[in-house]
mmCIF file of N, CA and C in Angstrom:
data_model
loop_
_atom_site.group_PDB
_atom_site.id
_atom_site.type_symbol
_atom_site.label_atom_id
_atom_site.label_comp_id
_atom_site.label_asym_id
_atom_site.label_seq_id
_atom_site.Cartn_x
_atom_site.Cartn_y
_atom_site.Cartn_z
ATOM 1 N N MET A 1 -113.850 86.263 -20.980
ATOM 2 C CA MET A 1 -113.997 86.093 -22.406
ATOM 3 C C MET A 1 -114.330 84.644 -22.779
ATOM 4 N N LYS A 2 -114.069 83.699 -21.897
ATOM 5 C CA LYS A 2 -114.354 82.311 -22.218
ATOM 6 C C LYS A 2 -115.847 82.098 -22.420
ATOM 7 N N THR A 3 -116.670 82.794 -21.663
ATOM 8 C CA THR A 3 -118.114 82.683 -21.839
ATOM 9 C C THR A 3 -118.503 83.184 -23.221
ATOM 10 N N GLN A 4 -117.899 84.284 -23.669
ATOM 11 C CA GLN A 4 -118.190 84.825 -24.990
ATOM 12 C C GLN A 4 -117.814 83.817 -26.068
ATOM 13 N N ASN A 5 -116.645 83.175 -25.937
ATOM 14 C CA ASN A 5 -116.228 82.175 -26.919
ATOM 15 C C ASN A 5 -117.182 80.986 -26.923
ATOM 16 N N LYS A 6 -117.612 80.553 -25.727
ATOM 17 C CA LYS A 6 -118.548 79.438 -25.629
ATOM 18 C C LYS A 6 -119.862 79.793 -26.310
ATOM 19 N N ASN A 7 -120.346 81.012 -26.091
ATOM 20 C CA ASN A 7 -121.578 81.459 -26.740
ATOM 21 C C ASN A 7 -121.423 81.486 -28.255
ATOM 22 N N SER A 8 -120.246 81.883 -28.743
ATOM 23 C CA SER A 8 -120.003 81.899 -30.179
ATOM 24 C C SER A 8 -120.066 80.495 -30.754
ATOM 25 N N TYR A 9 -119.503 79.529 -30.038
ATOM 26 C CA TYR A 9 -119.545 78.144 -30.510
ATOM 27 C C TYR A 9 -120.973 77.620 -30.530
ATOM 28 N N ILE A 10 -121.724 77.912 -29.480
ATOM 29 C CA ILE A 10 -123.119 77.462 -29.415
ATOM 30 C C ILE A 10 -123.931 78.114 -30.530
ATOM 31 N N ASP A 11 -123.733 79.412 -30.745
ATOM 32 C CA ASP A 11 -124.443 80.108 -31.817
ATOM 33 C C ASP A 11 -124.067 79.536 -33.182
ATOM 34 N N THR A 12 -122.806 79.170 -33.355
ATOM 35 C CA THR A 12 -122.355 78.575 -34.616
ATOM 36 C C THR A 12 -123.045 77.234 -34.845
ATOM 37 N N ILE A 13 -123.169 76.447 -33.797
ATOM 38 C CA ILE A 13 -123.854 75.152 -33.915
ATOM 39 C C ILE A 13 -125.327 75.363 -34.261
ATOM 40 N N TYR A 14 -125.982 76.302 -33.580
ATOM 41 C CA TYR A 14 -127.382 76.608 -33.899
ATOM 42 C C TYR A 14 -127.525 77.077 -35.351
ATOM 43 N N LEU A 15 -126.604 77.935 -35.783
ATOM 44 C CA LEU A 15 -126.649 78.436 -37.154
ATOM 45 C C LEU A 15 -126.465 77.286 -38.147
ATOM 46 N N ALA A 16 -125.526 76.396 -37.866
ATOM 47 C CA ALA A 16 -125.299 75.249 -38.755
ATOM 48 C C ALA A 16 -126.540 74.359 -38.832
ATOM 49 N N ILE A 17 -127.176 74.128 -37.697
ATOM 50 C CA ILE A 17 -128.407 73.331 -37.692
ATOM 51 C C ILE A 17 -129.489 74.032 -38.510
ATOM 52 N N GLY A 18 -129.612 75.331 -38.338
ATOM 53 C CA GLY A 18 -130.583 76.097 -39.124
ATOM 54 C C GLY A 18 -130.295 76.026 -40.618
ATOM 55 N N GLU A 19 -129.021 76.104 -40.976
ATOM 56 C CA GLU A 19 -128.641 76.008 -42.387
ATOM 57 C C GLU A 19 -128.952 74.626 -42.950
ATOM 58 N N ILE A 20 -128.751 73.594 -42.150
ATOM 59 C CA ILE A 20 -129.096 72.236 -42.594
ATOM 60 C C ILE A 20 -130.598 72.128 -42.848
ATOM 61 N N ILE A 21 -131.391 72.690 -41.939
ATOM 62 C CA ILE A 21 -132.850 72.662 -42.110
ATOM 63 C C ILE A 21 -133.254 73.417 -43.369
ATOM 64 N N ILE A 22 -132.689 74.605 -43.571
ATOM 65 C CA ILE A 22 -132.982 75.394 -44.777
ATOM 66 C C ILE A 22 -132.590 74.612 -46.027
ATOM 67 N N SER A 23 -131.429 73.979 -45.988
ATOM 68 C CA SER A 23 -130.955 73.196 -47.136
ATOM 69 C C SER A 23 -131.903 72.050 -47.449
ATOM 70 N N LEU A 24 -132.362 71.359 -46.420
ATOM 71 C CA LEU A 24 -133.298 70.257 -46.633
ATOM 72 C C LEU A 24 -134.616 70.750 -47.215
ATOM 73 N N ILE A 25 -135.069 71.905 -46.759
ATOM 74 C CA ILE A 25 -136.306 72.483 -47.300
ATOM 75 C C ILE A 25 -136.128 72.826 -48.773
ATOM 76 N N VAL A 26 -134.992 73.437 -49.114
ATOM 77 C CA VAL A 26 -134.733 73.801 -50.514
ATOM 78 C C VAL A 26 -134.700 72.554 -51.394
ATOM 79 N N VAL A 27 -133.989 71.523 -50.952
ATOM 80 C CA VAL A 27 -133.918 70.274 -51.717
ATOM 81 C C VAL A 27 -135.315 69.662 -51.859
ATOM 82 N N ALA A 28 -136.099 69.681 -50.787
ATOM 83 C CA ALA A 28 -137.458 69.132 -50.841
ATOM 84 C C ALA A 28 -138.317 69.900 -51.840
ATOM 85 N N VAL A 29 -138.201 71.224 -51.843
ATOM 86 C CA VAL A 29 -138.983 72.031 -52.788
ATOM 87 C C VAL A 29 -138.582 71.694 -54.223
ATOM 88 N N TYR A 30 -137.306 71.577 -54.477
ATOM 89 C CA TYR A 30 -136.850 71.214 -55.823
ATOM 90 C C TYR A 30 -137.344 69.822 -56.223
ATOM 91 N N LEU A 31 -137.394 68.905 -55.262
ATOM 92 C CA LEU A 31 -137.935 67.568 -55.545
ATOM 93 C C LEU A 31 -139.422 67.644 -55.880
ATOM 94 N N ILE A 32 -140.155 68.410 -55.091
ATOM 95 C CA ILE A 32 -141.602 68.524 -55.274
ATOM 96 C C ILE A 32 -141.953 69.152 -56.622
ATOM 97 N N ILE A 33 -141.228 70.198 -57.010
ATOM 98 C CA ILE A 33 -141.563 70.877 -58.273
ATOM 99 C C ILE A 33 -140.912 70.198 -59.483
ATOM 100 N N GLY A 34 -140.129 69.146 -59.239
ATOM 101 C CA GLY A 34 -139.579 68.360 -60.328
ATOM 102 C C GLY A 34 -138.352 68.947 -60.992
ATOM 103 N N LEU A 35 -137.662 69.855 -60.331
ATOM 104 C CA LEU A 35 -136.462 70.465 -60.900
ATOM 105 C C LEU A 35 -135.179 69.996 -60.206
ATOM 106 N N PHE A 36 -135.278 68.901 -59.487
ATOM 107 C CA PHE A 36 -134.117 68.446 -58.728
ATOM 108 C C PHE A 36 -133.019 67.921 -59.648
ATOM 109 N N LYS A 37 -131.799 68.305 -59.335
ATOM 110 C CA LYS A 37 -130.594 67.780 -59.970
ATOM 111 C C LYS A 37 -129.482 67.854 -58.922
ATOM 112 N N TRP A 38 -128.403 67.185 -59.145
ATOM 113 C CA TRP A 38 -127.348 67.123 -58.132
ATOM 114 C C TRP A 38 -126.744 68.492 -57.824
ATOM 115 N N GLN A 39 -126.825 69.432 -58.753
ATOM 116 C CA GLN A 39 -126.289 70.781 -58.517
ATOM 117 C C GLN A 39 -127.072 71.529 -57.435
ATOM 118 N N VAL A 40 -128.303 71.116 -57.198
ATOM 119 C CA VAL A 40 -129.092 71.712 -56.115
ATOM 120 C C VAL A 40 -128.438 71.381 -54.769
ATOM 121 N N VAL A 41 -128.057 70.138 -54.601
ATOM 122 C CA VAL A 41 -127.425 69.706 -53.346
ATOM 123 C C VAL A 41 -126.078 70.406 -53.159
ATOM 124 N N THR A 42 -125.273 70.466 -54.222
ATOM 125 C CA THR A 42 -123.970 71.137 -54.091
ATOM 126 C C THR A 42 -124.154 72.639 -53.870
ATOM 127 N N GLY A 43 -125.200 73.210 -54.475
ATOM 128 C CA GLY A 43 -125.469 74.641 -54.279
ATOM 129 C C GLY A 43 -125.833 74.976 -52.848
ATOM 130 N N VAL A 44 -126.766 74.206 -52.258
ATOM 131 C CA VAL A 44 -127.132 74.484 -50.866
ATOM 132 C C VAL A 44 -125.958 74.186 -49.931
ATOM 133 N N ALA A 45 -125.150 73.193 -50.287
ATOM 134 C CA ALA A 45 -123.978 72.883 -49.457
ATOM 135 C C ALA A 45 -122.990 74.046 -49.497
ATOM 136 N N LEU A 46 -122.727 74.577 -50.687
ATOM 137 C CA LEU A 46 -121.811 75.716 -50.812
ATOM 138 C C LEU A 46 -122.333 76.925 -50.043
ATOM 139 N N GLY A 47 -123.602 77.265 -50.249
ATOM 140 C CA GLY A 47 -124.182 78.413 -49.550
ATOM 141 C C GLY A 47 -124.162 78.245 -48.040
ATOM 142 N N SER A 48 -124.468 77.046 -47.571
ATOM 143 C CA SER A 48 -124.492 76.788 -46.121
ATOM 144 C C SER A 48 -123.095 76.838 -45.514
ATOM 145 N N VAL A 49 -122.137 76.240 -46.200
ATOM 146 C CA VAL A 49 -120.754 76.242 -45.689
ATOM 147 C C VAL A 49 -120.213 77.666 -45.630
ATOM 148 N N VAL A 50 -120.455 78.448 -46.672
ATOM 149 C CA VAL A 50 -119.984 79.834 -46.692
ATOM 150 C C VAL A 50 -120.659 80.639 -45.584
ATOM 151 N N THR A 51 -121.932 80.415 -45.349
ATOM 152 C CA THR A 51 -122.649 81.136 -44.299
ATOM 153 C C THR A 51 -122.079 80.815 -42.917
ATOM 154 N N VAL A 52 -121.874 79.554 -42.630
ATOM 155 C CA VAL A 52 -121.326 79.167 -41.326
ATOM 156 C C VAL A 52 -119.886 79.659 -41.193
ATOM 157 N N LEU A 53 -119.098 79.543 -42.261
ATOM 158 C CA LEU A 53 -117.722 80.041 -42.241
ATOM 159 C C LEU A 53 -117.693 81.550 -42.015
ATOM 160 N N ASN A 54 -118.629 82.256 -42.632
ATOM 161 C CA ASN A 54 -118.769 83.696 -42.417
ATOM 162 C C ASN A 54 -118.962 84.020 -40.936
ATOM 163 N N TYR A 55 -119.847 83.277 -40.299
ATOM 164 C CA TYR A 55 -120.122 83.524 -38.892
ATOM 165 C C TYR A 55 -118.905 83.212 -38.018
ATOM 166 N N ILE A 56 -118.196 82.157 -38.347
ATOM 167 C CA ILE A 56 -116.984 81.806 -37.594
ATOM 168 C C ILE A 56 -115.942 82.911 -37.734
ATOM 169 N N ILE A 57 -115.759 83.415 -38.952
ATOM 170 C CA ILE A 57 -114.799 84.505 -39.180
ATOM 171 C C ILE A 57 -115.218 85.744 -38.409
ATOM 172 N N LEU A 58 -116.502 86.071 -38.444
ATOM 173 C CA LEU A 58 -117.009 87.233 -37.702
ATOM 174 C C LEU A 58 -116.742 87.080 -36.214
ATOM 175 N N SER A 59 -117.085 85.938 -35.650
ATOM 176 C CA SER A 59 -116.893 85.710 -34.216
ATOM 177 C C SER A 59 -115.419 85.799 -33.842
ATOM 178 N N PHE A 60 -114.580 85.180 -34.647
ATOM 179 C CA PHE A 60 -113.142 85.193 -34.374
ATOM 180 C C PHE A 60 -112.594 86.615 -34.426
ATOM 181 N N ALA A 61 -112.966 87.372 -35.451
ATOM 182 C CA ALA A 61 -112.441 88.726 -35.615
ATOM 183 C C ALA A 61 -112.888 89.647 -34.482
ATOM 184 N N VAL A 62 -114.158 89.575 -34.136
ATOM 185 C CA VAL A 62 -114.668 90.448 -33.070
ATOM 186 C C VAL A 62 -114.048 90.070 -31.723
ATOM 187 N N ASN A 63 -114.012 88.770 -31.412
ATOM 188 C CA ASN A 63 -113.416 88.335 -30.140
ATOM 189 C C ASN A 63 -111.942 88.706 -30.062
ATOM 190 N N ARG A 64 -111.238 88.549 -31.163
ATOM 191 C CA ARG A 64 -109.808 88.882 -31.185
ATOM 192 C C ARG A 64 -109.596 90.380 -30.965
ATOM 193 N N ALA A 65 -110.407 91.200 -31.644
ATOM 194 C CA ALA A 65 -110.281 92.648 -31.493
ATOM 195 C C ALA A 65 -110.592 93.084 -30.063
ATOM 196 N N ILE A 66 -111.621 92.526 -29.476
ATOM 197 C CA ILE A 66 -111.985 92.880 -28.102
ATOM 198 C C ILE A 66 -110.914 92.407 -27.128
ATOM 199 N N ASN A 67 -110.395 91.207 -27.336
ATOM 200 C CA ASN A 67 -109.337 90.694 -26.452
ATOM 201 C C ASN A 67 -108.089 91.570 -26.522
ATOM 202 N N LYS A 68 -107.714 92.013 -27.725
ATOM 203 C CA LYS A 68 -106.560 92.912 -27.860
ATOM 204 C C LYS A 68 -106.837 94.234 -27.143
ATOM 205 N N PHE A 69 -108.042 94.749 -27.294
ATOM 206 C CA PHE A 69 -108.431 95.997 -26.657
ATOM 207 C C PHE A 69 -108.332 95.866 -25.135
ATOM 208 N N MET A 70 -108.857 94.761 -24.613
ATOM 209 C CA MET A 70 -108.828 94.541 -23.166
ATOM 210 C C MET A 70 -107.401 94.319 -22.653
ATOM 211 N N ALA A 71 -106.561 93.662 -23.449
ATOM 212 C CA ALA A 71 -105.166 93.447 -23.049
ATOM 213 C C ALA A 71 -104.421 94.782 -22.990
ATOM 214 N N LEU A 72 -104.694 95.658 -23.941
ATOM 215 C CA LEU A 72 -104.061 96.981 -23.920
ATOM 216 C C LEU A 72 -104.523 97.794 -22.717
ATOM 217 N N ARG A 73 -105.764 97.629 -22.357
ATOM 218 C CA ARG A 73 -106.317 98.381 -21.239
ATOM 219 C C ARG A 73 -105.674 97.980 -19.922
ATOM 220 N N GLY A 74 -105.455 96.687 -19.750
ATOM 221 C CA GLY A 74 -104.866 96.216 -18.503
ATOM 222 C C GLY A 74 -105.883 96.190 -17.381
ATOM 223 N N ASP A 75 -105.362 96.030 -16.147
ATOM 224 C CA ASP A 75 -106.237 95.907 -14.982
ATOM 225 C C ASP A 75 -106.311 97.170 -14.133
ATOM 226 N N LYS A 76 -105.534 98.168 -14.487
ATOM 227 C CA LYS A 76 -105.507 99.350 -13.627
ATOM 228 C C LYS A 76 -106.805 100.150 -13.731
ATOM 229 N N GLU A 77 -107.119 100.790 -12.637
ATOM 230 C CA GLU A 77 -108.311 101.633 -12.585
ATOM 231 C C GLU A 77 -108.061 102.907 -13.385
ATOM 232 N N MET A 78 -109.070 103.347 -14.110
ATOM 233 C CA MET A 78 -108.970 104.590 -14.881
ATOM 234 C C MET A 78 -110.097 105.513 -14.458
ATOM 235 N N ASN A 79 -109.755 106.793 -14.383
ATOM 236 C CA ASN A 79 -110.820 107.751 -14.140
ATOM 237 C C ASN A 79 -111.524 108.016 -15.469
ATOM 238 N N GLU A 80 -112.544 108.831 -15.437
ATOM 239 C CA GLU A 80 -113.370 109.038 -16.623
ATOM 240 C C GLU A 80 -112.576 109.609 -17.793
ATOM 241 N N GLU A 81 -111.704 110.560 -17.530
ATOM 242 C CA GLU A 81 -110.920 111.190 -18.594
ATOM 243 C C GLU A 81 -109.937 110.194 -19.210
ATOM 244 N N GLU A 82 -109.280 109.396 -18.359
ATOM 245 C CA GLU A 82 -108.324 108.397 -18.860
ATOM 246 C C GLU A 82 -109.036 107.341 -19.704
ATOM 247 N N ALA A 83 -110.195 106.911 -19.242
ATOM 248 C CA ALA A 83 -110.960 105.901 -19.982
ATOM 249 C C ALA A 83 -111.406 106.448 -21.339
ATOM 250 N N GLU A 84 -111.835 107.697 -21.355
ATOM 251 C CA GLU A 84 -112.261 108.312 -22.605
ATOM 252 C C GLU A 84 -111.091 108.464 -23.570
ATOM 253 N N ALA A 85 -109.949 108.894 -23.071
ATOM 254 C CA ALA A 85 -108.758 109.037 -23.922
ATOM 255 C C ALA A 85 -108.305 107.678 -24.459
ATOM 256 N N PHE A 86 -108.342 106.660 -23.599
ATOM 257 C CA PHE A 86 -107.949 105.316 -24.033
ATOM 258 C C PHE A 86 -108.890 104.803 -25.118
ATOM 259 N N ALA A 87 -110.184 105.009 -24.916
ATOM 260 C CA ALA A 87 -111.172 104.554 -25.904
ATOM 261 C C ALA A 87 -110.976 105.266 -27.235
ATOM 262 N N LYS A 88 -110.740 106.587 -27.201
ATOM 263 C CA LYS A 88 -110.525 107.338 -28.435
ATOM 264 C C LYS A 88 -109.285 106.848 -29.168
ATOM 265 N N ALA A 89 -108.227 106.552 -28.412
ATOM 266 C CA ALA A 89 -106.964 106.140 -29.018
ATOM 267 C C ALA A 89 -107.037 104.743 -29.632
ATOM 268 N N ASN A 90 -107.894 103.888 -29.111
ATOM 269 C CA ASN A 90 -107.890 102.488 -29.547
ATOM 270 C C ASN A 90 -109.144 102.036 -30.287
ATOM 271 N N THR A 91 -110.158 102.858 -30.358
ATOM 272 C CA THR A 91 -111.394 102.474 -31.044
ATOM 273 C C THR A 91 -111.148 102.227 -32.523
ATOM 274 N N VAL A 92 -110.275 103.009 -33.125
ATOM 275 C CA VAL A 92 -109.991 102.870 -34.555
ATOM 276 C C VAL A 92 -109.403 101.486 -34.849
ATOM 277 N N LYS A 93 -108.567 100.970 -33.963
ATOM 278 C CA LYS A 93 -107.974 99.645 -34.161
ATOM 279 C C LYS A 93 -109.050 98.568 -34.194
ATOM 280 N N VAL A 94 -110.003 98.651 -33.290
ATOM 281 C CA VAL A 94 -111.098 97.679 -33.255
ATOM 282 C C VAL A 94 -111.954 97.814 -34.515
ATOM 283 N N GLN A 95 -112.256 99.040 -34.902
ATOM 284 C CA GLN A 95 -113.060 99.262 -36.103
ATOM 285 C C GLN A 95 -112.340 98.749 -37.347
ATOM 286 N N ASN A 96 -111.031 98.931 -37.426
ATOM 287 C CA ASN A 96 -110.266 98.432 -38.571
ATOM 288 C C ASN A 96 -110.307 96.907 -38.646
ATOM 289 N N ALA A 97 -110.185 96.245 -37.502
ATOM 290 C CA ALA A 97 -110.241 94.781 -37.479
ATOM 291 C C ALA A 97 -111.600 94.290 -37.940
ATOM 292 N N ILE A 98 -112.654 94.947 -37.510
ATOM 293 C CA ILE A 98 -114.004 94.553 -37.910
ATOM 294 C C ILE A 98 -114.235 94.844 -39.393
ATOM 295 N N THR A 99 -113.697 95.952 -39.894
ATOM 296 C CA THR A 99 -113.812 96.281 -41.312
ATOM 297 C C THR A 99 -113.095 95.247 -42.175
ATOM 298 N N LYS A 100 -111.906 94.831 -41.763
ATOM 299 C CA LYS A 100 -111.179 93.791 -42.505
ATOM 300 C C LYS A 100 -111.976 92.494 -42.527
ATOM 301 N N SER A 101 -112.589 92.153 -41.407
ATOM 302 C CA SER A 101 -113.423 90.966 -41.329
ATOM 303 C C SER A 101 -114.603 91.083 -42.283
ATOM 304 N N TYR A 102 -115.221 92.235 -42.322
ATOM 305 C CA TYR A 102 -116.365 92.467 -43.203
ATOM 306 C C TYR A 102 -115.966 92.296 -44.668
ATOM 307 N N LEU A 103 -114.822 92.867 -45.041
ATOM 308 C CA LEU A 103 -114.363 92.755 -46.421
ATOM 309 C C LEU A 103 -114.060 91.303 -46.788
ATOM 310 N N LEU A 104 -113.428 90.580 -45.893
ATOM 311 C CA LEU A 104 -113.133 89.168 -46.130
ATOM 312 C C LEU A 104 -114.421 88.364 -46.286
ATOM 313 N N ARG A 105 -115.376 88.604 -45.401
ATOM 314 C CA ARG A 105 -116.633 87.863 -45.445
ATOM 315 C C ARG A 105 -117.450 88.193 -46.686
ATOM 316 N N THR A 106 -117.460 89.462 -47.085
ATOM 317 C CA THR A 106 -118.166 89.866 -48.299
ATOM 318 C C THR A 106 -117.514 89.242 -49.529
ATOM 319 N N THR A 107 -116.191 89.236 -49.563
ATOM 320 C CA THR A 107 -115.471 88.616 -50.667
ATOM 321 C C THR A 107 -115.775 87.120 -50.737
ATOM 322 N N LEU A 108 -115.850 86.482 -49.596
ATOM 323 C CA LEU A 108 -116.168 85.059 -49.548
ATOM 324 C C LEU A 108 -117.562 84.788 -50.117
ATOM 325 N N MET A 109 -118.535 85.609 -49.750
ATOM 326 C CA MET A 109 -119.899 85.436 -50.267
ATOM 327 C C MET A 109 -119.950 85.707 -51.768
ATOM 328 N N MET A 110 -119.292 86.757 -52.206
ATOM 329 C CA MET A 110 -119.265 87.061 -53.636
ATOM 330 C C MET A 110 -118.559 85.937 -54.408
ATOM 331 N N GLY A 111 -117.501 85.403 -53.820
ATOM 332 C CA GLY A 111 -116.795 84.288 -54.448
ATOM 333 C C GLY A 111 -117.693 83.080 -54.622
ATOM 334 N N ALA A 112 -118.508 82.793 -53.621
ATOM 335 C CA ALA A 112 -119.443 81.668 -53.714
ATOM 336 C C ALA A 112 -120.457 81.905 -54.830
ATOM 337 N N LEU A 113 -120.954 83.129 -54.930
ATOM 338 C CA LEU A 113 -121.918 83.436 -55.989
ATOM 339 C C LEU A 113 -121.284 83.345 -57.371
ATOM 340 N N VAL A 114 -120.092 83.890 -57.518
ATOM 341 C CA VAL A 114 -119.397 83.822 -58.806
ATOM 342 C C VAL A 114 -119.103 82.370 -59.167
ATOM 343 N N LEU A 115 -118.651 81.606 -58.182
ATOM 344 C CA LEU A 115 -118.364 80.190 -58.410
ATOM 345 C C LEU A 115 -119.607 79.448 -58.895
ATOM 346 N N SER A 116 -120.747 79.767 -58.274
ATOM 347 C CA SER A 116 -121.986 79.091 -58.691
ATOM 348 C C SER A 116 -122.430 79.531 -60.084
ATOM 349 N N LEU A 117 -122.097 80.744 -60.463
ATOM 350 C CA LEU A 117 -122.501 81.244 -61.779
ATOM 351 C C LEU A 117 -121.606 80.743 -62.910
ATOM 352 N N ILE A 118 -120.293 80.628 -62.665
ATOM 353 C CA ILE A 118 -119.387 80.313 -63.770
ATOM 354 C C ILE A 118 -119.079 78.826 -63.910
ATOM 355 N N THR A 119 -119.368 78.053 -62.882
ATOM 356 C CA THR A 119 -119.148 76.610 -63.005
ATOM 357 C C THR A 119 -120.498 75.928 -63.161
ATOM 358 N N GLY A 120 -120.481 74.732 -63.589
ATOM 359 C CA GLY A 120 -121.728 73.988 -63.707
ATOM 360 C C GLY A 120 -121.964 73.076 -62.526
ATOM 361 N N TYR A 121 -121.169 73.251 -61.476
ATOM 362 C CA TYR A 121 -121.244 72.344 -60.326
ATOM 363 C C TYR A 121 -122.253 72.767 -59.264
ATOM 364 N N PHE A 122 -122.708 74.012 -59.316
ATOM 365 C CA PHE A 122 -123.603 74.541 -58.288
ATOM 366 C C PHE A 122 -124.778 75.240 -58.955
ATOM 367 N N ASP A 123 -125.980 74.989 -58.467
ATOM 368 C CA ASP A 123 -127.148 75.727 -58.916
ATOM 369 C C ASP A 123 -127.165 77.046 -58.136
ATOM 370 N N THR A 124 -127.333 78.139 -58.856
ATOM 371 C CA THR A 124 -127.180 79.462 -58.242
ATOM 372 C C THR A 124 -128.260 79.765 -57.205
ATOM 373 N N ILE A 125 -129.514 79.506 -57.504
ATOM 374 C CA ILE A 125 -130.593 79.828 -56.562
ATOM 375 C C ILE A 125 -130.413 79.077 -55.241
ATOM 376 N N PRO A 126 -130.175 77.771 -55.265
ATOM 377 C CA PRO A 126 -129.928 77.076 -53.993
ATOM 378 C C PRO A 126 -128.657 77.542 -53.270
ATOM 379 N N THR A 127 -127.730 78.130 -53.991
ATOM 380 C CA THR A 127 -126.546 78.709 -53.341
ATOM 381 C C THR A 127 -126.911 80.003 -52.630
ATOM 382 N N ILE A 128 -127.768 80.795 -53.251
ATOM 383 C CA ILE A 128 -128.130 82.099 -52.703
ATOM 384 C C ILE A 128 -129.023 81.970 -51.464
ATOM 385 N N ILE A 129 -129.930 81.023 -51.466
ATOM 386 C CA ILE A 129 -130.919 80.922 -50.377
ATOM 387 C C ILE A 129 -130.263 80.796 -49.000
ATOM 388 N N PRO A 130 -129.288 79.905 -48.779
ATOM 389 C CA PRO A 130 -128.656 79.866 -47.454
ATOM 390 C C PRO A 130 -127.934 81.167 -47.095
ATOM 391 N N LEU A 131 -127.385 81.844 -48.095
ATOM 392 C CA LEU A 131 -126.714 83.121 -47.833
ATOM 393 C C LEU A 131 -127.716 84.185 -47.390
ATOM 394 N N ILE A 132 -128.882 84.186 -48.013
ATOM 395 C CA ILE A 132 -129.929 85.151 -47.659
ATOM 396 C C ILE A 132 -130.513 84.848 -46.271
ATOM 397 N N MET A 133 -130.550 83.588 -45.910
ATOM 398 C CA MET A 133 -131.173 83.187 -44.644
ATOM 399 C C MET A 133 -130.270 83.418 -43.430
ATOM 400 N N TYR A 134 -129.078 83.938 -43.635
ATOM 401 C CA TYR A 134 -128.120 84.181 -42.561
ATOM 402 C C TYR A 134 -128.723 85.021 -41.424
ATOM 403 N N LYS A 135 -129.188 86.203 -41.752
ATOM 404 C CA LYS A 135 -129.746 87.097 -40.718
ATOM 405 C C LYS A 135 -131.018 86.533 -40.089
ATOM 406 N N PRO A 136 -131.989 86.057 -40.873
ATOM 407 C CA PRO A 136 -133.173 85.482 -40.232
ATOM 408 C C PRO A 136 -132.843 84.317 -39.301
ATOM 409 N N LEU A 137 -131.859 83.504 -39.667
ATOM 410 C CA LEU A 137 -131.463 82.399 -38.792
ATOM 411 C C LEU A 137 -130.838 82.913 -37.501
ATOM 412 N N LEU A 138 -130.030 83.963 -37.604
ATOM 413 C CA LEU A 138 -129.439 84.535 -36.381
ATOM 414 C C LEU A 138 -130.529 85.102 -35.468
ATOM 415 N N TYR A 139 -131.542 85.735 -36.055
ATOM 416 C CA TYR A 139 -132.667 86.223 -35.254
ATOM 417 C C TYR A 139 -133.412 85.060 -34.609
ATOM 418 N N ALA A 140 -133.597 83.996 -35.367
ATOM 419 C CA ALA A 140 -134.280 82.811 -34.830
ATOM 420 C C ALA A 140 -133.471 82.190 -33.693
ATOM 421 N N VAL A 141 -132.153 82.151 -33.844
ATOM 422 C CA VAL A 141 -131.279 81.616 -32.791
ATOM 423 C C VAL A 141 -131.440 82.441 -31.517
ATOM 424 N N GLU A 142 -131.437 83.753 -31.647
ATOM 425 C CA GLU A 142 -131.607 84.619 -30.471
ATOM 426 C C GLU A 142 -132.982 84.417 -29.839
ATOM 427 N N PHE A 143 -134.003 84.256 -30.665
ATOM 428 C CA PHE A 143 -135.350 84.021 -30.161
ATOM 429 C C PHE A 143 -135.402 82.711 -29.371
ATOM 430 N N VAL A 144 -134.821 81.659 -29.931
ATOM 431 C CA VAL A 144 -134.808 80.350 -29.257
ATOM 432 C C VAL A 144 -134.025 80.439 -27.951
ATOM 433 N N LYS A 145 -132.889 81.138 -27.975
ATOM 434 C CA LYS A 145 -132.085 81.267 -26.758
ATOM 435 C C LYS A 145 -132.852 82.032 -25.663
ATOM 436 N N LYS A 146 -133.598 83.056 -26.050
ATOM 437 C CA LYS A 146 -134.383 83.791 -25.058
ATOM 438 C C LYS A 146 -135.494 82.930 -24.485
ATOM 439 N N LYS A 147 -136.147 82.166 -25.341
ATOM 440 C CA LYS A 147 -137.213 81.279 -24.875
ATOM 441 C C LYS A 147 -136.673 80.206 -23.925
ATOM 442 N N ARG A 148 -135.465 79.727 -24.199
ATOM 443 C CA ARG A 148 -134.863 78.681 -23.370
ATOM 444 C C ARG A 148 -134.180 79.266 -22.120
ATOM 445 N N GLY A 149 -134.068 80.597 -22.072
ATOM 446 C CA GLY A 149 -133.467 81.237 -20.913
ATOM 447 C C GLY A 149 -131.946 81.242 -20.933
ATOM 448 N N GLU A 150 -131.356 81.110 -22.111
ATOM 449 C CA GLU A 150 -129.885 81.100 -22.210
ATOM 450 C C GLU A 150 -129.327 82.506 -22.216
#
């Protein structure tokens, strides 16, 4: 499992770098079109921090659920029927942990959007852009890792 944790840390660093690049692009676009204000910077910062925090929570929850599953399984050999029964008995626990993580992460994203809408400290569009770029950045990270042979 240590390799999995190391990969999660590396992916988190790649995601953070991608979010920084996206944030700089957003700020540059706002500068170019003449709509720059300090709320743009705080908005991209909020969106980027929430996105990276989301990924950290996801990695932690999934790794924790898998580690608990593996600890329950132990080291003993199981035949096909025993393995199937064990998986049926414990799959719900893993799914529940992942569902709780999903709800927490969704609430965090919604909280960031609400915060940007009701306060004057964050521009909403620059807050949304890093949140939207989450999946494309993860795909880009996987693409870069494959190209580099990781």
